[in-house]
Amino acid sequence: MQAKLTPLMQQYWEVKAQHTDKVILFRMGDFFEMFHQDAETAAPIIGIALTQRNKKDAESAKMCGVPYHSIATPIAKLLAAGHKVAICDQIEDPALAKGLVKRAVTRVLTPGMVYDPDTLDQLSANFLCSYDSSSIAFADITTGEAFQYTFSEISEREEILQLCAPVEIILSETDLRDRQKQGLLSHALLSAFASEAGGAVARLKAYVVQMQGEDALKTLAEFETRQRRAQMRLSQTAIRHLEETRQQAQDIDP
């Protein structure tokens, strides 16, 4: 089947093979295109039409696209829906290219690794989270806020997760399997991270570096250890969000 693919689609499938769990935004001229299952997944989320490439030949493929200069909002919608996104851009000038334009993944985005902070709900924190056997760490790379709590019972850890409401939880393969076995679901995206070494803070920092490079750590404050007493110490952003939610509930209460 793939022997009949054009060089362009061969290039696409080589990229997709390296990022099977992500929606690929594939730069073609003035547009970022999505193909096959990625297109079928993305089109209704973004709110764009699903079309078809080469309807009458063996390379026929579902597709959809967005202009390259206005991808921030479509990406924000995909991340908010819990999807990972890989941006595959043109890495050479098409006018100077000899044959097929070279392309490469230049950025990988997840709900906790946003493309444009301005597309976020300004009343909600955008926490990445990780935990080990006794501590749970949070970081918002859009604001630089970083902190951790200690816990002794799983119920304490789950209460902290519920109150801080992270958008993405970074776990070792072992912790991810344990969470699934225990039936502990979460509204957040669960992302497996290869490293088993180090605690929650170390894993969170390593994930940030892997996704966005060393410079991303410079935006984060030192991870302060907060004390969990009778009440959780929430950030001002989280407090504002809770207050807004409470007010909305009062507004609709008959």
XYZ file of C-alpha atoms in Angstrom:
254
model
C 0.000 0.000 0.000
C 2.609 2.566 1.068
C 4.762 1.784 -1.990
C 2.309 3.894 -4.001
C 2.512 6.919 -1.720
C 3.853 10.201 -3.038
C 7.085 11.536 -1.487
C 4.997 14.102 0.448
C 2.818 11.472 2.090
C 5.813 9.241 2.750
C 7.288 12.184 4.611
C 4.054 12.615 6.555
C 3.914 8.954 7.598
C 7.537 9.044 8.739
C 6.621 11.906 11.064
C 3.415 10.228 12.234
C 5.288 7.014 13.033
C 7.380 8.956 15.554
C 4.344 10.662 17.111
C 1.548 8.122 17.013
C -0.197 9.549 20.099
C -0.355 13.126 18.786
C -2.374 15.128 16.294
C 0.125 16.129 13.591
C -0.125 19.677 12.227
C 1.712 19.260 8.929
C 2.806 22.494 7.230
C 1.931 22.695 3.545
C 2.402 26.178 2.139
C 0.134 28.625 3.959
C -1.720 25.916 5.892
C -1.172 23.340 8.599
C -2.952 20.210 7.410
C -4.189 17.188 9.330
C -4.769 13.808 7.697
C -6.663 10.542 8.220
C -7.689 9.844 11.844
C -6.065 13.083 13.019
C -8.351 15.019 10.670
C -11.443 13.115 11.772
C -10.542 13.776 15.407
C -9.624 17.436 15.007
C -12.255 18.771 12.607
C -15.257 18.704 15.000
C -13.154 19.991 17.911
C -11.778 22.933 15.952
C -15.056 23.494 14.120
C -13.811 23.187 10.541
C -14.881 21.164 7.517
C -13.508 17.691 6.897
C -12.527 17.252 3.254
C -10.811 14.557 1.211
C -7.486 14.518 -0.617
C -7.205 12.726 -3.994
C -10.710 11.258 -3.821
C -10.272 8.985 -6.814
C -6.898 7.398 -6.234
C -5.314 4.949 -3.817
C -3.841 7.773 -1.750
C -7.260 9.176 -0.858
C -7.252 10.632 2.655
C -9.557 12.555 4.960
C -8.033 15.945 5.699
C -8.635 19.380 7.190
C -6.465 22.436 7.628
C -6.006 25.821 9.290
C -3.992 28.870 8.118
C -0.461 28.835 9.559
C -0.806 32.382 10.916
C -3.872 31.569 13.030
C -3.158 28.220 14.627
C -3.167 29.384 18.274
C -6.903 28.995 18.818
C -7.213 25.615 17.008
C -4.279 24.288 19.038
C -5.848 25.581 22.270
C -9.075 23.730 21.424
C -7.224 20.469 20.777
C -5.264 20.763 24.033
C -8.408 21.623 25.997
C -9.980 18.440 24.606
C -7.063 16.446 26.065
C -5.026 15.846 22.903
C -1.302 16.169 22.333
C -0.173 18.126 19.275
C 3.023 17.931 17.210
C 3.810 20.882 14.940
C 5.630 19.668 11.826
C 6.947 22.780 10.107
C 8.904 23.497 6.945
C 12.548 23.870 7.978
C 13.807 25.232 4.682
C 12.634 27.906 2.266
C 10.357 26.245 -0.320
C 11.739 28.611 -2.961
C 15.239 27.237 -2.390
C 14.311 23.590 -1.875
C 15.555 21.017 -4.357
C 12.670 18.602 -4.568
C 10.573 17.928 -1.476
C 10.675 20.662 1.186
C 12.345 19.437 4.379
C 9.998 19.235 7.344
C 10.489 18.357 10.996
C 8.605 18.448 14.267
C 9.605 21.744 15.844
C 7.346 21.698 18.873
C 5.309 19.197 20.865
C 2.413 20.514 22.911
C 0.247 18.995 25.615
C -2.484 20.462 27.863
C 0.227 21.511 30.319
C 2.573 22.775 27.591
C 0.490 25.382 25.844
C 1.228 27.145 22.557
C -0.114 30.587 23.463
C -0.938 31.504 27.103
C -3.340 34.191 25.864
C -5.732 31.457 24.697
C -6.143 30.122 28.240
C -8.963 30.891 30.642
C -7.338 33.612 32.738
C -9.346 32.550 35.810
C -8.040 28.973 35.775
C -4.600 27.678 36.647
C -2.917 25.435 34.079
C -1.053 23.044 36.341
C 1.257 20.248 35.336
C 1.477 17.711 38.122
C 3.541 14.721 39.156
C 3.630 12.578 42.268
C 5.696 9.861 43.913
C 5.008 7.746 46.994
C 4.962 10.675 49.420
C 4.902 14.006 47.573
C 2.900 15.703 44.863
C 4.236 18.620 42.830
C 2.520 21.255 40.688
C 3.842 23.790 38.192
C 2.200 26.298 35.859
C 4.684 27.243 33.138
C 2.447 30.112 32.012
C 2.738 31.905 35.377
C 5.858 30.354 36.924
C 4.005 29.123 40.016
C 5.531 25.942 41.495
C 4.863 24.122 44.769
C 4.541 20.702 46.358
C 2.751 18.930 49.202
C 3.568 15.800 51.125
C 0.999 13.107 51.894
C 0.823 9.797 53.711
C -2.400 8.321 52.323
C -3.646 7.890 48.759
C -6.898 9.583 49.808
C -4.907 12.707 50.757
C -3.154 12.708 47.393
C -6.449 12.364 45.531
C -8.000 15.192 47.535
C -5.083 17.449 46.602
C -5.474 16.463 42.951
C -9.169 17.269 43.057
C -8.639 20.669 44.670
C -5.739 21.803 42.489
C -7.259 20.342 39.304
C -4.139 19.872 37.119
C -4.621 19.672 33.359
C -1.884 17.062 32.936
C -0.401 14.492 35.319
C 3.103 13.212 34.566
C 3.688 9.690 35.872
C 6.317 7.020 35.636
C 5.244 3.892 33.776
C 4.922 2.126 37.139
C 2.773 4.851 38.718
C 0.588 5.018 35.619
C -0.046 1.263 35.698
C -0.776 1.411 39.428
C -3.248 4.253 38.949
C -5.056 2.366 36.214
C -5.169 -0.836 38.299
C -6.627 1.093 41.223
C -9.302 2.559 38.971
C -8.297 6.107 39.847
C -9.578 8.149 36.947
C -8.901 11.827 36.428
C -10.187 14.695 34.318
C -6.537 15.477 33.545
C -4.480 14.007 30.723
C -2.288 11.205 32.091
C 1.148 11.256 30.457
C 3.695 8.491 30.947
C 7.282 9.649 31.365
C 10.078 7.145 30.907
C 12.191 8.185 33.889
C 11.554 6.222 37.069
C 14.340 8.024 38.907
C 13.898 10.977 41.224
C 10.868 12.297 43.030
C 7.859 14.289 41.879
C 9.700 17.596 41.475
C 12.621 16.040 39.594
C 10.275 14.234 37.213
C 8.264 17.384 36.584
C 11.395 19.396 35.817
C 12.743 16.665 33.520
C 9.450 16.584 31.622
C 9.453 20.371 31.154
C 13.025 20.236 29.826
C 12.219 17.363 27.476
C 9.213 19.184 26.062
C 10.426 22.795 25.923
C 14.128 22.851 26.757
C 16.259 24.091 29.653
C 15.125 27.703 29.259
C 11.585 26.744 30.285
C 12.821 25.988 33.811
C 13.954 29.587 34.176
C 10.322 30.689 34.163
C 9.482 28.521 37.182
C 9.845 29.637 40.779
C 11.553 27.349 43.287
C 9.209 24.564 44.356
C 8.036 25.654 47.790
C 6.721 22.985 50.153
C 3.289 23.998 51.333
C 1.817 22.714 54.553
C -1.424 20.829 54.324
C -3.358 21.536 57.488
C -7.113 21.600 58.020
C -7.537 23.517 54.789
C -5.594 23.472 51.565
C -3.553 26.566 50.752
C -4.701 27.403 47.241
C -3.190 29.866 44.807
C -4.966 33.147 44.153
C -5.769 31.937 40.630
C -7.422 28.796 41.979
C -9.326 30.796 44.588
C -10.673 33.184 41.933
C -11.711 30.214 39.829
C -13.535 28.598 42.762
C -15.266 31.869 43.579
C -16.401 32.260 39.977
C -17.710 28.684 39.915
C -19.580 29.265 43.162
C -21.131 32.462 41.786
C -22.215 30.671 38.589
C -23.877 27.981 40.682
C -25.758 30.630 42.685
C -26.875 32.354 39.466
C -28.542 29.201 38.137
C -29.928 28.008 41.477
C -33.715 28.519 41.358
